[in-house]
Amino acid sequence: MTSTQTGTETVPVAERAAHRDPNVLRWLGAYASSAIGDNVYYLALSWAAVQAGTPAQAGLVTALSAVPRAVLMLGGGVIADRFGPRRVLISSDAVRCAAVLAVAVLLLVSSPGLWPLAALALLFGAVDAVMMPALGALPTRITGRGQLARVHGMRGLAVRLANVVGAPLGGLGVALGGTAAAFGLAGLLFAASLPLLIALRVGKQPEDDARARGSAWSDLTGGLRHIRGHRVLRPLIVVIALSDLGFVGPLNVGLTLLADERGWGAGGVGWVLAGFGTGAGAASLFLTTRGRVPRAGLVLSVSGVVGAVAIGFLAFVPNAATAVAVALSIGLISGLNGVLCGALLQAESGGVYVGRVTSVANFFSLGVAPLTFPLTGAAIGLWGTGPVFVASALVCGLGGAVGLCAGGLRRAELPR
């Protein structure tokens, strides 16, 4: 049994399967709309920057969001825990909507150059730093703890949908009405998420009445102490950090360079990425329907080791068809691993800390891990794809080994 509140009234409701819960489906619709809007926005930003400046300047503009996102991410977790994830998400999507629509109007009436695009990218990075911890904190407020794996599976499916639909939609907007139309479309998608978020019934947790109201710094350090002293969260954060540091470079920069080296061409890269996406989507669908995985901590740790072996093997496959099959297995394993990481992170955090714990995980996943892109490219230029993929696989495997060696995480279970 859980309780939800609309306004100030708290109403007890029986826990139901997340994929049949109208409240969770409202959240899923809002998340999918916002995620598709993200894909449309990034395509519009890249295209507008290329039209307004040199390729190097366009690359700089599109990379600007990473700076405030990395710097402010930990503070975003404090804000999510202090003001509540639903309120933060509504405010964040409203700001994003207003900002892209303003740029759309500006592009429609003038040719402002790169500066408004750079300012928009910086603003988006700052908003992302607040929004992403709130995204992680909200599922524990809209459904029962036993549904967390299912909710993360649904979120994974929404991400796959957004990746498939968003870029073509943005391209269609550019083709029909230019970058102004594409930005306008992104703004409308952000706007569409707002009524769904406003309609969400958000559960009140027992910890809410004891929520700390000290300084932001004391809230932040309190969250870090909570992680450091927790027998599951401490190793889990290490596992997430190592997994992402070893994973994102090869699967983003490394894969393109590998395809170029083997002569697979852009079509080969597309098929390999499609294999990965299909595997990850299948894992998300499995967890959406199943809802729970027994011995989640052990499965998470073992999947980290097995996935690392598959990543290392990818650099030595004889042809593109085999690479697609390996990528499919990597997608299945990493999809399962990612859902279990997210579900265990939220289940173990406790309501009062979940935003801050999520922000620490996001700091490594979205702040530090992308820094490996240029390092991966430079390393492949020096030593080739094989050694770099193997080194990355060893980093991922080390994450799995940490999980296997940490008794608290290895024995961790998802709530029933």
Coordinates of C-alpha atoms in Angstrom, one line a residue:
M1 CA 0.0 0.0 0.0
T2 CA 1.3 3.5 -0.9
S3 CA -0.1 7.0 -0.5
T4 CA -0.4 9.8 -3.0
Q5 CA -1.2 13.5 -2.7
T6 CA -2.9 15.9 -5.0
G7 CA -2.4 19.4 -3.6
T8 CA -2.5 19.0 0.1
E9 CA -4.7 15.8 0.3
T10 CA -3.0 12.5 0.9
V11 CA -4.9 9.5 -0.4
P12 CA -3.9 5.8 0.1
V13 CA -3.9 3.7 -3.0
A14 CA -3.0 0.1 -3.6
E15 CA 0.2 -0.6 -5.5
R16 CA -0.4 -1.7 -9.1
A17 CA 1.8 -2.8 -11.9
A18 CA 3.6 0.3 -13.2
H19 CA 2.7 -0.4 -16.9
R20 CA -1.0 -0.4 -15.9
D21 CA -0.9 2.6 -13.6
P22 CA -2.4 5.7 -15.2
N23 CA -0.2 7.9 -12.9
V24 CA 3.0 6.2 -14.2
L25 CA 1.8 6.3 -17.7
R26 CA 1.3 10.1 -17.4
W27 CA 5.0 10.3 -16.2
L28 CA 6.1 8.1 -19.1
G29 CA 4.2 10.3 -21.6
A30 CA 5.8 13.4 -20.2
Y31 CA 9.3 11.8 -20.2
A32 CA 8.9 10.6 -23.8
S33 CA 7.7 14.0 -25.0
S34 CA 10.6 15.8 -23.3
A35 CA 13.1 13.2 -24.5
I36 CA 11.9 13.5 -28.1
G37 CA 12.1 17.2 -27.8
D38 CA 15.7 16.9 -26.6
N39 CA 16.7 15.0 -29.8
V40 CA 14.9 17.6 -32.0
Y41 CA 16.6 20.4 -30.0
Y42 CA 20.1 19.0 -30.4
L43 CA 19.7 18.5 -34.1
A44 CA 18.4 22.0 -34.5
L45 CA 21.2 23.4 -32.5
S46 CA 23.8 21.6 -34.5
W47 CA 22.3 22.6 -37.8
A48 CA 21.9 26.2 -36.8
A49 CA 25.5 26.4 -35.5
V50 CA 26.9 24.9 -38.7
Q51 CA 24.9 27.5 -40.7
A52 CA 26.1 30.4 -38.6
G53 CA 29.8 29.5 -38.1
T54 CA 32.7 27.3 -39.0
P55 CA 32.7 23.6 -38.2
A56 CA 35.0 24.2 -35.3
Q57 CA 32.7 26.9 -33.9
A58 CA 29.7 24.6 -34.4
G59 CA 31.4 21.9 -32.4
L60 CA 32.2 24.3 -29.6
V61 CA 28.6 25.5 -29.4
T62 CA 27.2 22.0 -29.2
A63 CA 29.7 21.0 -26.6
L64 CA 29.0 24.0 -24.3
S65 CA 26.2 22.3 -22.5
A66 CA 28.5 19.8 -20.9
V67 CA 30.3 22.4 -18.9
P68 CA 27.5 23.7 -16.6
R69 CA 26.0 20.2 -16.6
A70 CA 29.2 18.8 -15.0
V71 CA 29.9 21.7 -12.7
L72 CA 26.4 22.1 -11.4
M73 CA 25.2 18.5 -11.3
L74 CA 25.8 17.8 -7.6
G75 CA 24.0 21.0 -6.7
G76 CA 21.1 19.9 -8.8
G77 CA 20.6 16.9 -6.6
V78 CA 20.3 19.2 -3.5
I79 CA 17.7 21.2 -5.3
A80 CA 15.7 18.1 -6.3
D81 CA 15.7 16.9 -2.7
R82 CA 14.9 20.2 -1.2
F83 CA 12.1 21.4 -3.4
G84 CA 10.7 18.0 -4.7
P85 CA 11.4 16.4 -8.1
R86 CA 8.0 17.1 -9.6
R87 CA 8.2 20.8 -9.0
V88 CA 11.8 20.9 -10.3
L89 CA 10.8 19.0 -13.5
I90 CA 7.8 21.3 -14.2
S91 CA 10.0 24.4 -13.8
S92 CA 12.9 22.9 -15.9
D93 CA 10.7 22.0 -18.8
A94 CA 9.0 25.4 -18.7
V95 CA 12.3 27.1 -18.9
R96 CA 13.5 24.9 -21.7
C97 CA 10.2 25.5 -23.6
A98 CA 10.5 29.3 -23.2
A99 CA 14.2 29.4 -24.2
V100 CA 13.9 27.4 -27.4
L101 CA 10.7 29.2 -28.5
A102 CA 12.5 32.5 -27.9
V103 CA 15.4 31.4 -30.1
A104 CA 12.9 30.1 -32.7
V105 CA 11.4 33.6 -32.9
L106 CA 14.8 35.2 -33.0
L107 CA 15.9 33.0 -35.9
L108 CA 12.6 33.7 -37.7
V109 CA 13.0 37.5 -37.7
S110 CA 16.8 37.9 -38.0
S111 CA 20.2 36.2 -38.4
P112 CA 21.7 36.6 -34.9
G113 CA 24.8 34.5 -35.4
L114 CA 26.4 32.1 -32.9
W115 CA 26.0 34.0 -29.6
P116 CA 22.3 33.3 -29.0
L117 CA 23.0 29.6 -29.8
A118 CA 25.9 29.5 -27.4
A119 CA 23.8 31.1 -24.6
L120 CA 21.0 28.6 -25.3
A121 CA 23.5 25.7 -25.0
L122 CA 24.8 27.0 -21.7
L123 CA 21.3 27.5 -20.4
F124 CA 20.3 24.0 -21.4
G125 CA 23.4 22.6 -19.6
A126 CA 22.5 24.4 -16.4
V127 CA 18.9 23.3 -16.6
D128 CA 20.0 19.7 -17.3
A129 CA 22.1 19.8 -14.1
V130 CA 18.9 20.4 -12.1
M131 CA 16.6 18.4 -14.2
M132 CA 18.4 15.1 -14.4
P133 CA 18.6 14.4 -10.6
A134 CA 14.9 15.2 -10.4
L135 CA 14.2 12.7 -13.2
G136 CA 16.0 10.1 -11.1
A137 CA 14.2 11.0 -7.9
L138 CA 10.6 11.1 -9.3
P139 CA 9.9 7.4 -9.8
T140 CA 10.1 6.6 -6.1
R141 CA 7.3 9.2 -5.6
I142 CA 4.8 7.9 -8.3
T143 CA 4.8 4.2 -7.7
G144 CA 5.6 1.5 -5.2
R145 CA 9.2 0.4 -4.5
G146 CA 8.5 -3.0 -6.0
Q147 CA 7.8 -1.4 -9.3
L148 CA 11.1 0.4 -9.7
A149 CA 12.7 -2.1 -12.1
R150 CA 9.6 -2.0 -14.3
V151 CA 9.6 1.8 -14.3
H152 CA 13.2 1.9 -15.4
G153 CA 12.5 -0.6 -18.1
M154 CA 9.7 1.7 -19.3
R155 CA 12.1 4.6 -19.2
G156 CA 14.6 2.7 -21.3
L157 CA 11.9 2.0 -23.9
A158 CA 11.1 5.8 -24.0
V159 CA 14.7 6.6 -24.6
R160 CA 14.9 4.2 -27.5
L161 CA 11.7 5.7 -28.9
A162 CA 13.1 9.2 -28.6
N163 CA 16.3 8.2 -30.3
V164 CA 14.4 6.7 -33.2
V165 CA 11.8 9.4 -33.6
G166 CA 13.5 12.6 -32.5
A167 CA 16.3 13.0 -35.1
P168 CA 14.1 12.3 -38.1
L169 CA 11.4 14.7 -36.7
G170 CA 14.0 17.4 -36.2
G171 CA 15.3 16.8 -39.7
L172 CA 11.8 17.1 -41.1
G173 CA 11.3 20.4 -39.2
V174 CA 14.5 21.8 -40.7
A175 CA 13.6 20.6 -44.2
L176 CA 10.1 22.2 -44.0
G177 CA 10.7 25.4 -42.1
G178 CA 14.4 25.8 -41.3
T179 CA 16.0 25.8 -37.9
A180 CA 13.4 28.2 -36.5
A181 CA 10.7 25.5 -37.2
A182 CA 12.8 22.8 -35.6
F183 CA 13.4 24.9 -32.5
G184 CA 9.7 25.6 -32.4
L185 CA 8.9 21.9 -32.6
A186 CA 11.2 21.2 -29.7
G187 CA 9.5 23.9 -27.7
L188 CA 6.1 22.4 -28.4
L189 CA 7.3 18.9 -27.3
F190 CA 8.6 20.4 -24.0
A191 CA 5.3 22.2 -23.6
A192 CA 3.4 18.9 -24.1
S193 CA 5.1 17.4 -21.1
L194 CA 3.9 20.1 -18.7
P195 CA 0.2 19.2 -18.3
L196 CA 1.2 15.6 -17.8
L197 CA 3.7 16.5 -15.1
I198 CA 1.2 18.9 -13.4
A199 CA -1.4 16.1 -13.4
L200 CA 1.0 13.6 -11.6
R201 CA 0.0 12.4 -8.2
V202 CA 3.1 12.5 -6.1
G203 CA 3.5 10.3 -3.0
K204 CA 4.6 11.7 0.3
Q205 CA 7.3 9.7 2.0
P206 CA 7.9 9.4 5.7
E207 CA 11.3 11.1 5.3
D208 CA 9.7 14.3 4.0
D209 CA 8.7 15.5 7.4
A210 CA 12.4 15.2 8.6
R211 CA 13.8 16.8 5.5
A212 CA 17.0 18.8 6.2
R213 CA 16.6 22.6 5.8
G214 CA 20.2 23.6 6.5
S215 CA 22.5 25.3 3.9
A216 CA 22.9 23.9 0.5
W217 CA 26.4 22.9 1.3
S218 CA 25.4 21.0 4.4
D219 CA 22.7 19.2 2.3
L220 CA 25.3 18.3 -0.3
T221 CA 27.9 17.0 2.2
G222 CA 25.2 15.1 4.0
G223 CA 24.3 13.3 0.8
L224 CA 27.9 12.4 0.1
R225 CA 28.3 11.1 3.7
H226 CA 25.1 9.0 3.2
I227 CA 26.7 7.4 0.1
R228 CA 30.1 6.9 1.8
G229 CA 28.5 5.1 4.8
H230 CA 26.0 3.0 2.8
R231 CA 27.1 -0.7 2.2
V232 CA 25.2 -0.8 -1.2
L233 CA 25.4 2.7 -2.5
R234 CA 29.1 3.2 -2.0
P235 CA 30.2 0.3 -4.2
L236 CA 27.2 0.9 -6.6
I237 CA 28.4 4.4 -7.4
V238 CA 31.9 3.0 -8.1
V239 CA 30.4 0.3 -10.4
I240 CA 28.4 3.0 -12.3
A241 CA 31.5 5.2 -12.7
L242 CA 33.8 2.5 -13.9
S243 CA 31.2 1.0 -16.2
D244 CA 30.5 4.4 -17.9
L245 CA 34.1 5.4 -18.1
G246 CA 34.9 2.1 -19.9
F247 CA 31.8 1.9 -22.0
V248 CA 31.0 5.3 -23.6
G249 CA 34.3 5.9 -25.5
P250 CA 34.4 2.7 -27.5
L251 CA 30.6 2.7 -28.2
N252 CA 30.7 6.3 -29.4
V253 CA 34.0 7.4 -30.9
G254 CA 35.7 4.0 -31.0
L255 CA 33.0 2.3 -33.1
T256 CA 33.2 4.9 -35.8
L257 CA 37.0 4.5 -36.0
L258 CA 36.7 0.7 -36.0
A259 CA 34.3 0.8 -38.9
D260 CA 36.5 3.1 -40.8
E261 CA 39.5 0.9 -40.2
R262 CA 37.7 -2.3 -41.3
G263 CA 36.0 -0.7 -44.3
W264 CA 32.4 -1.2 -43.1
G265 CA 31.4 2.4 -44.0
A266 CA 28.7 4.5 -42.5
G267 CA 26.1 1.8 -43.3
G268 CA 28.1 -0.7 -41.2
V269 CA 28.2 1.8 -38.2
G270 CA 24.4 2.2 -38.6
W271 CA 23.7 -1.5 -38.5
V272 CA 26.0 -2.1 -35.5
L273 CA 24.3 0.8 -33.6
A274 CA 20.9 -0.7 -34.6
G275 CA 22.0 -4.0 -33.1
F276 CA 23.0 -2.3 -29.9
G277 CA 19.7 -0.4 -29.7
T278 CA 17.7 -3.5 -30.4
G279 CA 19.4 -5.4 -27.6
A280 CA 19.0 -2.5 -25.2
G281 CA 15.3 -2.1 -26.1
A282 CA 14.7 -5.9 -25.7
A283 CA 16.2 -5.8 -22.2
S284 CA 14.0 -2.8 -21.3
L285 CA 10.9 -4.5 -22.6
F286 CA 11.8 -7.7 -20.7
L287 CA 12.1 -5.8 -17.4
T288 CA 9.0 -3.7 -18.1
T289 CA 6.9 -6.9 -18.4
R290 CA 8.7 -9.0 -15.7
G291 CA 9.0 -6.2 -13.1
R292 CA 11.7 -7.8 -10.9
V293 CA 14.9 -9.7 -11.2
P294 CA 15.9 -12.0 -8.2
R295 CA 19.4 -11.4 -6.8
A296 CA 19.6 -8.1 -8.6
G297 CA 23.0 -7.1 -7.1
L298 CA 24.6 -10.4 -8.3
V299 CA 23.0 -10.2 -11.7
L300 CA 24.2 -6.6 -12.1
S301 CA 27.8 -7.5 -11.1
V302 CA 28.0 -10.6 -13.4
S303 CA 26.5 -8.7 -16.3
G304 CA 29.2 -6.1 -15.9
V305 CA 31.9 -8.7 -16.3
V306 CA 30.2 -10.4 -19.2
G307 CA 29.5 -7.1 -21.0
A308 CA 33.1 -6.2 -20.6
V309 CA 34.2 -9.4 -22.4
A310 CA 31.8 -8.5 -25.3
I311 CA 33.2 -5.0 -25.6
G312 CA 36.7 -6.2 -25.8
F313 CA 35.7 -8.9 -28.4
L314 CA 34.1 -6.3 -30.6
A315 CA 37.4 -5.0 -31.8
F316 CA 38.4 -8.4 -33.1
V317 CA 35.3 -9.5 -35.0
P318 CA 36.0 -10.6 -38.6
N319 CA 33.2 -8.7 -40.4
A320 CA 30.3 -6.3 -39.9
A321 CA 27.7 -9.0 -39.6
T322 CA 29.5 -10.5 -36.6
A323 CA 29.9 -7.0 -35.1
V324 CA 26.1 -6.5 -35.3
A325 CA 25.6 -9.8 -33.4
V326 CA 28.1 -8.8 -30.7
A327 CA 26.6 -5.3 -30.5
L328 CA 23.2 -6.9 -30.0
S329 CA 24.5 -8.9 -27.0
I330 CA 26.2 -5.8 -25.6
G331 CA 22.9 -4.0 -25.9
L332 CA 21.0 -6.8 -24.0
I333 CA 23.6 -7.0 -21.3
S334 CA 24.1 -3.2 -20.8
G335 CA 20.4 -2.6 -21.0
L336 CA 19.8 -5.1 -18.2
N337 CA 22.7 -3.7 -16.2
G338 CA 21.6 -0.1 -16.6
V339 CA 18.0 -0.8 -15.4
L340 CA 19.2 -2.7 -12.4
C341 CA 21.7 0.1 -11.5
G342 CA 19.0 2.7 -11.7
A343 CA 16.4 0.6 -9.7
L344 CA 18.9 -0.4 -7.0
L345 CA 20.2 3.2 -6.7
Q346 CA 16.7 4.5 -6.0
A347 CA 15.6 1.6 -3.9
E348 CA 18.6 2.0 -1.6
S349 CA 18.8 5.8 -1.5
G350 CA 15.9 6.6 0.9
G351 CA 13.4 9.3 -0.1
V352 CA 15.2 12.2 1.4
Y353 CA 18.5 11.5 -0.4
V354 CA 17.5 10.1 -3.8
G355 CA 18.0 13.3 -5.7
R356 CA 21.5 13.8 -4.3
V357 CA 22.5 10.1 -4.9
T358 CA 21.2 10.3 -8.4
S359 CA 23.2 13.5 -9.0
V360 CA 26.4 11.8 -8.0
A361 CA 25.8 8.9 -10.4
N362 CA 24.9 11.4 -13.2
F363 CA 28.0 13.4 -12.4
F364 CA 30.1 10.4 -13.5
S365 CA 27.8 9.2 -16.3
L366 CA 27.1 12.6 -17.9
G367 CA 29.8 14.8 -16.6
V368 CA 33.0 12.8 -16.5
A369 CA 32.4 9.9 -18.9
P370 CA 32.0 12.1 -22.0
L371 CA 35.5 13.4 -21.4
T372 CA 36.8 10.0 -22.6
F373 CA 35.6 10.8 -26.2
P374 CA 38.7 12.8 -27.2
L375 CA 41.0 10.5 -25.1
T376 CA 39.6 7.4 -26.9
G377 CA 40.2 9.0 -30.3
A378 CA 43.7 10.0 -29.4
A379 CA 44.5 6.6 -27.9
I380 CA 43.2 4.8 -31.0
G381 CA 45.4 7.0 -33.1
L382 CA 48.4 6.0 -31.1
W383 CA 47.8 2.3 -30.4
G384 CA 44.9 1.2 -32.6
T385 CA 41.4 -0.1 -31.9
G386 CA 42.3 -3.5 -30.4
P387 CA 44.4 -2.3 -27.4
V388 CA 42.0 0.6 -26.7
F389 CA 38.9 -1.6 -26.7
V390 CA 40.6 -4.1 -24.5
A391 CA 41.7 -1.4 -22.0
S392 CA 38.2 0.0 -22.0
A393 CA 36.8 -3.6 -21.4
L394 CA 39.1 -4.0 -18.5
V395 CA 37.8 -0.8 -16.9
C396 CA 34.2 -2.1 -17.4
G397 CA 35.2 -5.5 -16.0
L398 CA 36.7 -3.8 -13.0
G399 CA 33.3 -2.3 -12.2
G400 CA 31.8 -5.8 -12.3
A401 CA 34.5 -7.1 -10.1
V402 CA 33.9 -4.4 -7.5
G403 CA 30.3 -5.5 -7.4
L404 CA 31.2 -9.1 -6.9
C405 CA 33.7 -8.3 -4.2
A406 CA 31.3 -5.9 -2.3
G407 CA 29.1 -8.2 -0.2
G408 CA 26.4 -5.6 0.4
L409 CA 25.9 -4.9 -3.3
R410 CA 26.3 -8.6 -4.3
R411 CA 23.5 -9.6 -2.0
A412 CA 21.3 -6.6 -2.7
E413 CA 17.7 -7.3 -3.7
L414 CA 15.1 -5.2 -5.4
P415 CA 12.0 -4.5 -3.2
R416 CA 9.0 -6.9 -3.7

